[in-house]
PDB file of C-alpha atoms and ligand atoms in Angstrom:
ATOM      1  CA  UNK A 161      -9.201  -5.958 -13.372  1.00  0.00           C
ATOM      2  CA  UNK A 162      -5.913  -8.928 -12.634  1.00  0.00           C
ATOM      3  CA  UNK A 163      -3.069  -8.386 -14.093  1.00  0.00           C
ATOM      4  CA  UNK A 164      -2.767 -11.804 -15.420  1.00  0.00           C
ATOM      5  CA  UNK A 165      -6.549 -11.414 -17.683  1.00  0.00           C
ATOM      6  CA  UNK A 166      -4.530  -7.482 -18.712  1.00  0.00           C
ATOM      7  CA  UNK A 167      -1.458  -9.256 -20.152  1.00  0.00           C
ATOM      8  CA  UNK A 168      -4.266 -11.899 -21.737  1.00  0.00           C
ATOM      9  CA  UNK A 169      -6.352  -9.266 -22.876  1.00  0.00           C
ATOM     10  CA  UNK A 170      -3.010  -7.774 -24.410  1.00  0.00           C
ATOM     11  CA  UNK A 171      -2.049 -10.642 -26.347  1.00  0.00           C
ATOM     12  CA  UNK A 172      -5.398 -11.070 -28.205  1.00  0.00           C
ATOM     13  CA  UNK A 173      -5.437  -7.583 -28.935  1.00  0.00           C
ATOM     14  CA  UNK A 174      -2.007  -7.744 -30.559  1.00  0.00           C
ATOM     15  CA  UNK A 175      -2.961 -11.043 -32.734  1.00  0.00           C
ATOM     16  CA  UNK A 176      -6.323  -9.479 -33.617  1.00  0.00           C
ATOM     17  CA  UNK A 177      -4.504  -6.125 -34.931  1.00  0.00           C
ATOM     18  CA  UNK A 178      -1.961  -8.255 -36.515  1.00  0.00           C
ATOM     19  CA  UNK A 179      -4.626 -10.247 -38.245  1.00  0.00           C
ATOM     20  CA  UNK A 180      -6.120  -6.154 -39.954  1.00  0.00           C
ATOM     21  CA  UNK A 181      -2.843  -5.230 -40.176  1.00  0.00           C
ATOM     22  CA  UNK A 182       0.198  -8.110 -41.041  1.00  0.00           C
ATOM     23  CA  UNK A 183       2.996  -5.650 -42.793  1.00  0.00           C
ATOM     24  CA  UNK A 184       3.094  -3.110 -39.976  1.00  0.00           C
ATOM     25  CA  UNK A 185       2.118  -5.504 -36.750  1.00  0.00           C
ATOM     26  CA  UNK A 186       5.482  -7.378 -37.974  1.00  0.00           C
ATOM     27  CA  UNK A 187       4.232 -10.610 -35.596  1.00  0.00           C
ATOM     28  CA  UNK A 188       1.869 -12.910 -34.992  1.00  0.00           C
ATOM     29  CA  UNK A 189       2.624 -12.736 -31.075  1.00  0.00           C
ATOM     30  CA  UNK A 190       3.959 -10.569 -28.571  1.00  0.00           C
ATOM     31  CA  UNK A 191       7.898 -10.802 -27.576  1.00  0.00           C
ATOM     32  CA  UNK A 192       8.672 -12.821 -24.757  1.00  0.00           C
ATOM     33  CA  UNK A 193       9.777 -11.031 -22.078  1.00  0.00           C
ATOM     34  CA  UNK A 194      13.651 -12.003 -22.417  1.00  0.00           C
ATOM     35  CA  UNK A 195      14.184 -10.103 -24.945  1.00  0.00           C
ATOM     36  CA  UNK A 196      13.595  -6.880 -23.031  1.00  0.00           C
ATOM     37  CA  UNK A 197      15.598  -8.034 -20.406  1.00  0.00           C
ATOM     38  CA  UNK A 198      18.615  -8.575 -22.884  1.00  0.00           C
ATOM     39  CA  UNK A 199      17.687  -5.096 -24.216  1.00  0.00           C
ATOM     40  CA  UNK A 200      17.708  -3.457 -20.674  1.00  0.00           C
ATOM     41  CA  UNK A 201      21.343  -4.723 -20.151  1.00  0.00           C
ATOM     42  CA  UNK A 202      22.014  -2.412 -23.050  1.00  0.00           C
ATOM     43  CA  UNK A 203      20.515   0.037 -22.082  1.00  0.00           C
ATOM     44  CA  UNK A 204      22.190   1.599 -18.273  1.00  0.00           C
ATOM     45  CA  UNK A 205      19.717   0.889 -15.978  1.00  0.00           C
ATOM     46  CA  UNK A 206      21.172   3.549 -13.437  1.00  0.00           C
ATOM     47  CA  UNK A 207      21.079   5.757 -15.650  1.00  0.00           C
ATOM     48  CA  UNK A 208      18.650   8.988 -16.006  1.00  0.00           C
ATOM     49  CA  UNK A 209      18.425   9.743 -19.558  1.00  0.00           C
ATOM     50  CA  UNK A 210      15.093   9.480 -21.564  1.00  0.00           C
ATOM     51  CA  UNK A 211      15.091   6.134 -23.516  1.00  0.00           C
ATOM     52  CA  UNK A 212      12.647   6.177 -26.377  1.00  0.00           C
ATOM     53  CA  UNK A 213      10.776   2.784 -27.567  1.00  0.00           C
ATOM     54  CA  UNK A 214       9.392   2.130 -30.874  1.00  0.00           C
ATOM     55  CA  UNK A 215       6.411   0.138 -31.702  1.00  0.00           C
ATOM     56  CA  UNK A 216       5.768  -0.494 -28.260  1.00  0.00           C
ATOM     57  CA  UNK A 217       2.826  -3.764 -29.160  1.00  0.00           C
ATOM     58  CA  UNK A 218       0.858  -4.723 -26.557  1.00  0.00           C
ATOM     59  CA  UNK A 219       4.154  -3.898 -24.187  1.00  0.00           C
ATOM     60  CA  UNK A 220       6.005  -6.689 -23.514  1.00  0.00           C
ATOM     61  CA  UNK A 221       9.538  -4.916 -23.852  1.00  0.00           C
ATOM     62  CA  UNK A 222       8.245  -2.067 -21.749  1.00  0.00           C
ATOM     63  CA  UNK A 223       7.157  -4.636 -19.170  1.00  0.00           C
ATOM     64  CA  UNK A 224      10.466  -6.188 -18.569  1.00  0.00           C
ATOM     65  CA  UNK A 225      12.538  -2.765 -19.362  1.00  0.00           C
ATOM     66  CA  UNK A 226      10.728  -1.930 -15.879  1.00  0.00           C
ATOM     67  CA  UNK A 227      10.981  -5.001 -14.834  1.00  0.00           C
ATOM     68  CA  UNK A 228      14.549  -4.746 -14.994  1.00  0.00           C
ATOM     69  CA  UNK A 229      15.317  -2.001 -12.990  1.00  0.00           C
ATOM     70  CA  UNK A 230      14.537   1.388 -15.306  1.00  0.00           C
ATOM     71  CA  UNK A 231      12.656   3.759 -14.176  1.00  0.00           C
ATOM     72  CA  UNK A 232       8.913   3.931 -15.780  1.00  0.00           C
ATOM     73  CA  UNK A 233       9.533   8.250 -16.002  1.00  0.00           C
ATOM     74  CA  UNK A 234      12.324   7.638 -18.272  1.00  0.00           C
ATOM     75  CA  UNK A 235      10.231   5.689 -20.925  1.00  0.00           C
ATOM     76  CA  UNK A 236       8.842   7.300 -23.825  1.00  0.00           C
ATOM     77  CA  UNK A 237       6.901   4.715 -26.503  1.00  0.00           C
ATOM     78  CA  UNK A 238       5.209   5.426 -29.133  1.00  0.00           C
ATOM     79  CA  UNK A 239       3.090   3.484 -31.158  1.00  0.00           C
ATOM     80  CA  UNK A 240       1.222   3.819 -34.167  1.00  0.00           C
ATOM     81  CA  UNK A 241      -1.799   1.462 -34.030  1.00  0.00           C
ATOM     82  CA  UNK A 242      -4.325   3.152 -32.124  1.00  0.00           C
ATOM     83  CA  UNK A 243      -6.279   0.550 -29.965  1.00  0.00           C
ATOM     84  CA  UNK A 244      -2.722  -0.787 -28.836  1.00  0.00           C
ATOM     85  CA  UNK A 245      -1.514   2.558 -27.968  1.00  0.00           C
ATOM     86  CA  UNK A 246      -5.430   2.912 -25.875  1.00  0.00           C
ATOM     87  CA  UNK A 247      -4.082  -0.141 -24.149  1.00  0.00           C
ATOM     88  CA  UNK A 248      -0.644   0.733 -23.880  1.00  0.00           C
ATOM     89  CA  UNK A 249      -1.585   4.066 -21.751  1.00  0.00           C
ATOM     90  CA  UNK A 250      -4.338   1.462 -19.676  1.00  0.00           C
ATOM     91  CA  UNK A 251      -2.161  -0.690 -18.433  1.00  0.00           C
ATOM     92  CA  UNK A 252       1.142   1.147 -18.146  1.00  0.00           C
ATOM     93  CA  UNK A 253       0.172   4.436 -16.656  1.00  0.00           C
ATOM     94  CA  UNK A 254       3.525   5.458 -15.362  1.00  0.00           C
ATOM     95  CA  UNK A 255       5.335   5.485 -18.839  1.00  0.00           C
ATOM     96  CA  UNK A 256       4.773   8.031 -21.388  1.00  0.00           C
ATOM     97  CA  UNK A 257       3.173   6.373 -24.105  1.00  0.00           C
ATOM     98  CA  UNK A 258       2.389   8.419 -27.543  1.00  0.00           C
ATOM     99  CA  UNK A 259       0.336   7.380 -30.239  1.00  0.00           C
ATOM    100  CA  UNK A 260       1.815   8.573 -33.023  1.00  0.00           C
ATOM    101  CA  UNK A 261       4.310   7.018 -36.225  1.00  0.00           C
ATOM    102  CA  UNK A 262       7.917   6.930 -35.377  1.00  0.00           C
ATOM    103  CA  UNK A 263       8.665   9.158 -38.537  1.00  0.00           C
ATOM    104  CA  UNK A 264       7.793  12.053 -36.616  1.00  0.00           C
ATOM    105  CA  UNK A 265       9.657  11.895 -33.127  1.00  0.00           C
ATOM    106  CA  UNK A 266      10.923  15.635 -32.913  1.00  0.00           C
ATOM    107  CA  UNK A 267       7.259  16.601 -33.677  1.00  0.00           C
ATOM    108  CA  UNK A 268       5.598  14.336 -31.104  1.00  0.00           C
ATOM    109  CA  UNK A 269       8.000  14.134 -28.597  1.00  0.00           C
ATOM    110  CA  UNK A 270       8.005  16.364 -25.568  1.00  0.00           C
ATOM    111  CA  UNK A 271      10.047  19.502 -26.449  1.00  0.00           C
ATOM    112  CA  UNK A 272      12.521  18.772 -23.290  1.00  0.00           C
ATOM    113  CA  UNK A 273      13.694  15.436 -23.935  1.00  0.00           C
ATOM    114  CA  UNK A 274      14.655  16.453 -27.822  1.00  0.00           C
ATOM    115  CA  UNK A 275      18.535  16.333 -27.905  1.00  0.00           C
ATOM    116  CA  UNK A 276      18.791  14.228 -24.705  1.00  0.00           C
ATOM    117  CA  UNK A 277      17.966  10.478 -25.310  1.00  0.00           C
ATOM    118  CA  UNK A 278      20.772   8.653 -25.268  1.00  0.00           C
ATOM    119  CA  UNK A 279      19.178   5.136 -26.503  1.00  0.00           C
ATOM    120  CA  UNK A 280      16.038   4.365 -28.577  1.00  0.00           C
ATOM    121  CA  UNK A 281      14.723   0.681 -28.832  1.00  0.00           C
ATOM    122  CA  UNK A 282      13.225  -0.798 -31.595  1.00  0.00           C
ATOM    123  CA  UNK A 283      11.171  -3.158 -32.180  1.00  0.00           C
ATOM    124  CA  UNK A 284       9.492  -1.894 -35.431  1.00  0.00           C
ATOM    125  CA  UNK A 285       9.532  -4.508 -38.526  1.00  0.00           C
ATOM    126  CA  UNK A 286      12.490  -1.942 -40.610  1.00  0.00           C
ATOM    127  CA  UNK A 287      11.957  -5.242 -43.528  1.00  0.00           C
ATOM    128  CA  UNK A 288       8.392  -4.352 -44.298  1.00  0.00           C
ATOM    129  CA  UNK A 289       8.900  -0.855 -44.671  1.00  0.00           C
ATOM    130  CA  UNK A 290      10.115   0.569 -47.991  1.00  0.00           C
ATOM    131  CA  UNK A 291      13.769   1.641 -47.956  1.00  0.00           C
ATOM    132  CA  UNK A 292      12.082   5.759 -48.093  1.00  0.00           C
ATOM    133  CA  UNK A 293      10.289   5.157 -44.665  1.00  0.00           C
ATOM    134  CA  UNK A 294      13.252   3.083 -43.131  1.00  0.00           C
ATOM    135  CA  UNK A 295      15.638   6.292 -43.678  1.00  0.00           C
ATOM    136  CA  UNK A 296      13.308   8.591 -42.511  1.00  0.00           C
ATOM    137  CA  UNK A 297      12.280   6.590 -39.150  1.00  0.00           C
ATOM    138  CA  UNK A 298      16.491   6.444 -38.651  1.00  0.00           C
ATOM    139  CA  UNK A 299      16.861  10.414 -39.523  1.00  0.00           C
ATOM    140  CA  UNK A 300      14.084  10.792 -37.051  1.00  0.00           C
ATOM    141  CA  UNK A 301      15.403   8.692 -34.013  1.00  0.00           C
ATOM    142  CA  UNK A 302      19.195  10.525 -34.420  1.00  0.00           C
ATOM    143  CA  UNK A 303      17.468  13.741 -34.541  1.00  0.00           C
ATOM    144  CA  UNK A 304      16.465  13.747 -31.235  1.00  0.00           C
ATOM    145  CA  UNK A 305      19.206  11.607 -29.352  1.00  0.00           C
ATOM    146  CA  UNK A 306      22.597  12.571 -28.056  1.00  0.00           C
ATOM    147  CA  UNK A 307      25.590  12.815 -30.635  1.00  0.00           C
ATOM    148  CA  UNK A 308      26.782   9.838 -29.442  1.00  0.00           C
ATOM    149  CA  UNK A 309      23.081   7.937 -29.061  1.00  0.00           C
ATOM    150  CA  UNK A 310      22.683   4.226 -29.832  1.00  0.00           C
ATOM    151  CA  UNK A 311      19.941   2.444 -31.524  1.00  0.00           C
ATOM    152  CA  UNK A 312      19.129  -0.543 -30.409  1.00  0.00           C
ATOM    153  CA  UNK A 313      16.929  -2.729 -33.068  1.00  0.00           C
ATOM    154  CA  UNK A 314      15.801  -6.782 -32.959  1.00  0.00           C
ATOM    155  CA  UNK A 315      14.676  -8.724 -35.803  1.00  0.00           C
ATOM    156  CA  UNK A 316      13.893 -11.866 -36.079  1.00  0.00           C
ATOM    157  CA  UNK A 317      15.602 -12.787 -38.795  1.00  0.00           C
ATOM    158  CA  UNK A 318      19.404 -13.595 -37.774  1.00  0.00           C
ATOM    159  CA  UNK A 319      20.822 -10.639 -40.867  1.00  0.00           C
ATOM    160  CA  UNK A 320      20.123  -6.973 -40.007  1.00  0.00           C
ATOM    161  CA  UNK A 321      17.695  -5.670 -41.258  1.00  0.00           C
ATOM    162  CA  UNK A 322      18.746  -1.886 -41.634  1.00  0.00           C
ATOM    163  CA  UNK A 323      22.020  -1.827 -44.123  1.00  0.00           C
ATOM    164  CA  UNK A 324      24.809  -0.048 -42.432  1.00  0.00           C
ATOM    165  CA  UNK A 325      26.537   1.331 -45.337  1.00  0.00           C
ATOM    166  CA  UNK A 326      23.320   3.174 -46.954  1.00  0.00           C
ATOM    167  CA  UNK A 327      22.698   4.689 -43.890  1.00  0.00           C
ATOM    168  CA  UNK A 328      26.371   5.461 -43.263  1.00  0.00           C
ATOM    169  CA  UNK A 329      26.207   3.569 -39.505  1.00  0.00           C
ATOM    170  CA  UNK A 330      28.278   1.432 -37.565  1.00  0.00           C
ATOM    171  CA  UNK A 331      26.732  -1.723 -36.625  1.00  0.00           C
ATOM    172  CA  UNK A 332      27.209  -4.517 -34.218  1.00  0.00           C
ATOM    173  CA  UNK A 333      25.665  -7.803 -33.500  1.00  0.00           C
ATOM    174  CA  UNK A 334      25.104  -7.843 -29.455  1.00  0.00           C
ATOM    175  CA  UNK A 335      23.626 -10.975 -29.719  1.00  0.00           C
ATOM    176  CA  UNK A 336      20.932 -13.181 -30.168  1.00  0.00           C
ATOM    177  CA  UNK A 337      18.188 -14.692 -28.034  1.00  0.00           C
ATOM    178  CA  UNK A 338      16.835 -18.182 -27.908  1.00  0.00           C
ATOM    179  CA  UNK A 339      14.406 -17.708 -25.481  1.00  0.00           C
ATOM    180  CA  UNK A 340      11.647 -16.628 -27.642  1.00  0.00           C
ATOM    181  CA  UNK A 341       9.759 -17.355 -30.639  1.00  0.00           C
ATOM    182  CA  UNK A 342      11.224 -17.131 -33.139  1.00  0.00           C
ATOM    183  CA  UNK A 343      14.586 -16.403 -31.820  1.00  0.00           C
ATOM    184  CA  UNK A 344      15.095 -12.641 -31.946  1.00  0.00           C
ATOM    185  CA  UNK A 345      18.982 -10.760 -32.696  1.00  0.00           C
ATOM    186  CA  UNK A 346      19.759  -7.908 -31.359  1.00  0.00           C
ATOM    187  CA  UNK A 347      22.000  -5.118 -33.126  1.00  0.00           C
ATOM    188  CA  UNK A 348      23.066  -1.919 -32.196  1.00  0.00           C
ATOM    189  CA  UNK A 349      23.464   1.062 -34.785  1.00  0.00           C
ATOM    190  CA  UNK A 350      25.250   4.142 -33.957  1.00  0.00           C
ATOM    191  CA  UNK A 351      26.258   7.133 -36.115  1.00  0.00           C
ATOM    192  CA  UNK A 352      29.438   8.744 -36.547  1.00  0.00           C
ATOM    193  CA  UNK A 353      29.785  11.934 -35.302  1.00  0.00           C
ATOM    194  CA  UNK A 354      30.860  13.365 -37.992  1.00  0.00           C
ATOM    195  CA  UNK A 355      28.341  12.003 -40.508  1.00  0.00           C
ATOM    196  CA  UNK A 356      25.511  14.320 -41.387  1.00  0.00           C
ATOM    197  CA  UNK A 357      22.415  12.418 -42.456  1.00  0.00           C
ATOM    198  CA  UNK A 358      21.117   8.398 -42.552  1.00  0.00           C
TER     199      UNK A 358
HETATM  200  C1  SAM B 129       6.866  -6.319 -34.272  1.00  0.00           C
HETATM  201  S1  SAM B 129       5.512  -5.521 -33.263  1.00  0.00           S
HETATM  202  C2  SAM B 129       6.279  -5.390 -31.712  1.00  0.00           C
HETATM  203  C3  SAM B 129       5.607  -4.947 -30.650  1.00  0.00           C
HETATM  204  C4  SAM B 129       6.283  -5.373 -28.951  1.00  0.00           C
HETATM  205  N1  SAM B 129       7.423  -4.098 -28.777  1.00  0.00           N
HETATM  206  C5  SAM B 129       7.071  -6.344 -28.585  1.00  0.00           C
HETATM  207  O1  SAM B 129       8.230  -6.932 -28.597  1.00  0.00           O
HETATM  208  O2  SAM B 129       5.970  -7.807 -28.706  1.00  0.00           O
HETATM  209  C6  SAM B 129       5.706  -4.060 -33.899  1.00  0.00           C
HETATM  210  C7  SAM B 129       5.050  -2.763 -33.365  1.00  0.00           C
HETATM  211  O3  SAM B 129       5.793  -1.273 -34.577  1.00  0.00           O
HETATM  212  C8  SAM B 129       3.816  -1.048 -34.833  1.00  0.00           C
HETATM  213  N2  SAM B 129       4.345   0.158 -35.761  1.00  0.00           N
HETATM  214  C9  SAM B 129       4.969  -0.232 -36.507  1.00  0.00           C
HETATM  215  N3  SAM B 129       5.540   0.916 -37.659  1.00  0.00           N
HETATM  216  C10 SAM B 129       5.166   1.584 -36.445  1.00  0.00           C
HETATM  217  C11 SAM B 129       5.699   3.278 -37.073  1.00  0.00           C
HETATM  218  N4  SAM B 129       5.635   4.009 -38.089  1.00  0.00           N
HETATM  219  N5  SAM B 129       5.353   4.027 -36.031  1.00  0.00           N
HETATM  220  C12 SAM B 129       5.269   3.260 -34.447  1.00  0.00           C
HETATM  221  N6  SAM B 129       5.092   1.928 -34.394  1.00  0.00           N
HETATM  222  C13 SAM B 129       4.836   1.674 -35.449  1.00  0.00           C
HETATM  223  C14 SAM B 129       3.211  -1.732 -34.885  1.00  0.00           C
HETATM  224  O4  SAM B 129       2.198  -1.236 -34.720  1.00  0.00           O
HETATM  225  C15 SAM B 129       3.559  -3.135 -33.943  1.00  0.00           C
HETATM  226  O5  SAM B 129       2.771  -2.903 -32.624  1.00  0.00           O
END
């Protein structure tokens, strides 16, 4: 199957899954590659630490990260939707795709990368989630990262979808990508090493 046809099928699948479960998908269309290119600049292209991507969808961010120079072997993509996860596994065979919940990272990731992850890149629709789930996901991410690990989240609203005060995180707005419909804003969250939880 040609590359473009594969992508077209991915977009179609994304839209169909969104119609089924709009709250979980959180967007009607996949993100543009420009968002992934922007995120790659904050993920240290030259390094070799593992990177987790939460909410792979149909792979638009994953492909842009790889195109920007991130080795596919560094990427661990977590996707809850079984059909999207199967599509990702088929079309991105060099990436580790895990069908599962971002709230359970320590039990679904390979044991040898736990504690070595330095970036989590998330396109999860945090704004649609109950606060307890949001907290569980953040705890799960910081649990598998190195102490100085960075959580990157993009949102379609100009405001942060994570309350830094409630979760005891440091927040920084990294920029807005206008070449996306709607424009996407990328936020960085870090945890004070002395802080116990989220
Ligand atoms: C807004 S879409 C982004 C998809 C893709 N990264 C993009 O930018 O086009 C969010 C994705 O997160 C997935 N998702 C939602 N909750 C999740 C969870 N708890 N764990 C893993 N994936 C989840 C959805 O199924 C969906 O594919």
